[in-house]
Amino acid sequence: QVQLVESGGGLVQSGGSLRLSCAASGFAFNSAAMSWVRQATGKGLEWVSSIGSDGSSKAYDDSVKGRFTISRDNAKNTLYLQMDSLKPEDTAVYFCAKGGRFTWSSGSWGQGTQVTVSS
């Protein structure tokens, strides 16, 4: 079955950087669009970014555009999210999800990794 395991979260100061990883298994990763979504405490899931199956198409929410970079390594079945210039409002649990920008909510996602940005 679909398995998605996120890692790389942690505590960082405002302006700092983190790189999240998501190890995927149980499906044809190289044929699937993938997304990152996040959930802040007390709020719903929020789409962050998506990438096409071959990595050529990428999309970002306006709140992270220019600061976050999504990428993937299909040889390693791994999805990444490079997060730079982090802000306290980026604090959330980050999940990787199978599916693109408009389809991730009906797919599968992992257990999440906590990102905390201190001011």
Tab-separated table of C-alpha atoms in Angstrom:
chain	number	residue	atom	x	y	z
A	1	GLN	CA	0.000	0.000	0.000
A	2	VAL	CA	1.010	3.641	-0.282
A	3	GLN	CA	3.590	4.661	2.316
A	4	LEU	CA	4.904	8.190	2.732
A	5	VAL	CA	7.432	8.959	5.458
A	6	GLU	CA	8.417	12.567	6.084
A	7	SER	CA	11.579	13.711	7.853
A	8	GLY	CA	13.720	16.796	8.307
A	9	GLY	CA	11.532	18.958	10.487
A	10	GLY	CA	12.761	20.746	13.578
A	11	LEU	CA	13.121	24.025	15.424
A	12	VAL	CA	14.720	26.905	13.556
A	13	GLN	CA	14.988	30.642	14.047
A	14	SER	CA	13.180	33.099	11.823
A	15	GLY	CA	15.152	33.529	8.614
A	16	GLY	CA	16.622	30.053	8.828
A	17	SER	CA	16.330	27.074	6.508
A	18	LEU	CA	15.195	23.465	6.633
A	19	ARG	CA	14.996	20.712	4.049
A	20	LEU	CA	12.167	18.245	4.324
A	21	SER	CA	12.276	14.802	2.727
A	22	CYS	CA	9.545	12.301	1.969
A	23	ALA	CA	10.364	8.668	1.231
A	24	ALA	CA	7.672	7.052	-0.886
A	25	SER	CA	6.857	3.389	-1.473
A	26	GLY	CA	3.996	1.149	-2.516
A	27	PHE	CA	3.154	2.921	-5.751
A	28	ALA	CA	4.726	4.097	-9.008
A	29	PHE	CA	6.365	7.235	-7.615
A	30	ASN	CA	7.791	8.282	-10.983
A	31	SER	CA	4.257	8.430	-12.429
A	32	ALA	CA	2.659	10.429	-9.647
A	33	ALA	CA	2.316	14.130	-9.048
A	34	MET	CA	3.217	14.936	-5.453
A	35	SER	CA	2.437	17.729	-3.043
A	36	TRP	CA	3.398	19.206	0.279
A	37	VAL	CA	0.643	20.386	2.574
A	38	ARG	CA	0.765	21.736	6.108
A	39	GLN	CA	-1.419	22.107	9.155
A	40	ALA	CA	-0.897	24.709	11.826
A	41	THR	CA	-2.265	24.079	15.292
A	42	GLY	CA	-6.010	24.572	15.330
A	43	LYS	CA	-6.265	25.069	11.564
A	44	GLY	CA	-7.125	22.920	8.569
A	45	LEU	CA	-4.808	21.412	6.003
A	46	GLU	CA	-3.253	24.000	3.695
A	47	TRP	CA	-1.745	23.227	0.306
A	48	VAL	CA	1.863	24.444	0.006
A	49	SER	CA	3.366	23.164	-3.236
A	50	SER	CA	3.059	20.530	-5.953
A	51	ILE	CA	5.342	18.982	-8.535
A	52	GLY	CA	4.610	16.986	-11.662
A	53	SER	CA	5.678	13.379	-12.088
A	54	ASP	CA	8.836	14.262	-14.011
A	55	GLY	CA	9.634	17.364	-11.965
A	56	SER	CA	9.158	19.753	-14.845
A	57	SER	CA	6.077	21.519	-13.505
A	58	LYS	CA	5.938	23.113	-10.079
A	59	ALA	CA	3.404	25.251	-8.259
A	60	TYR	CA	3.517	27.161	-5.005
A	61	ASP	CA	1.077	28.901	-2.735
A	62	ASP	CA	1.658	32.654	-2.737
A	63	SER	CA	2.626	32.528	0.936
A	64	VAL	CA	5.761	30.476	0.185
A	65	LYS	CA	6.581	31.500	-3.389
A	66	GLY	CA	10.198	32.609	-3.668
A	67	ARG	CA	11.142	31.021	-0.328
A	68	PHE	CA	10.325	27.322	-0.752
A	69	THR	CA	11.523	24.977	-3.513
A	70	ILE	CA	9.953	21.616	-4.249
A	71	SER	CA	11.943	18.900	-5.979
A	72	ARG	CA	12.032	15.150	-6.416
A	73	ASP	CA	14.455	12.334	-7.142
A	74	ASN	CA	12.567	9.602	-8.949
A	75	ALA	CA	15.563	7.264	-8.774
A	76	LYS	CA	15.346	7.439	-4.974
A	77	ASN	CA	11.535	7.652	-4.710
A	78	THR	CA	11.979	10.783	-2.642
A	79	LEU	CA	10.247	14.154	-2.546
A	80	TYR	CA	11.899	17.246	-1.080
A	81	LEU	CA	10.940	20.681	0.158
A	82	GLN	CA	13.724	23.214	0.635
A	83	MET	CA	12.468	25.942	2.937
A	84	ASP	CA	14.452	29.186	3.154
A	85	SER	CA	13.765	32.518	4.848
A	86	LEU	CA	11.427	30.775	7.250
A	87	LYS	CA	8.871	32.844	9.149
A	88	PRO	CA	7.008	32.088	12.391
A	89	GLU	CA	3.816	31.721	10.356
A	90	ASP	CA	5.409	28.730	8.590
A	91	THR	CA	5.155	26.801	11.868
A	92	ALA	CA	3.057	23.705	11.172
A	93	VAL	CA	3.115	19.964	10.688
A	94	TYR	CA	4.186	19.322	7.107
A	95	PHE	CA	2.856	16.351	5.171
A	96	CYS	CA	3.755	14.989	1.785
A	97	ALA	CA	0.797	13.799	-0.230
A	98	LYS	CA	0.279	11.701	-3.330
A	99	GLY	CA	-1.444	13.827	-5.904
A	100	GLY	CA	-1.222	17.238	-7.474
A	101	ARG	CA	-2.538	20.619	-6.441
A	102	PHE	CA	-6.195	19.739	-6.974
A	103	THR	CA	-6.093	16.011	-6.255
A	104	TRP	CA	-3.928	15.560	-3.145
A	105	SER	CA	-6.872	15.699	-0.744
A	106	SER	CA	-8.318	12.490	-2.165
A	107	GLY	CA	-4.975	10.691	-2.060
A	108	SER	CA	-2.680	9.474	0.673
A	109	TRP	CA	-0.350	11.371	2.935
A	110	GLY	CA	2.201	10.549	5.593
A	111	GLN	CA	2.384	11.086	9.345
A	112	GLY	CA	3.950	14.516	9.027
A	113	THR	CA	7.007	16.284	10.379
A	114	GLN	CA	6.859	19.254	12.747
A	115	VAL	CA	8.431	22.537	11.685
A	116	THR	CA	8.670	25.235	14.334
A	117	VAL	CA	10.015	28.693	13.512
A	118	SER	CA	10.858	30.916	16.455
A	119	SER	CA	10.828	34.697	16.194
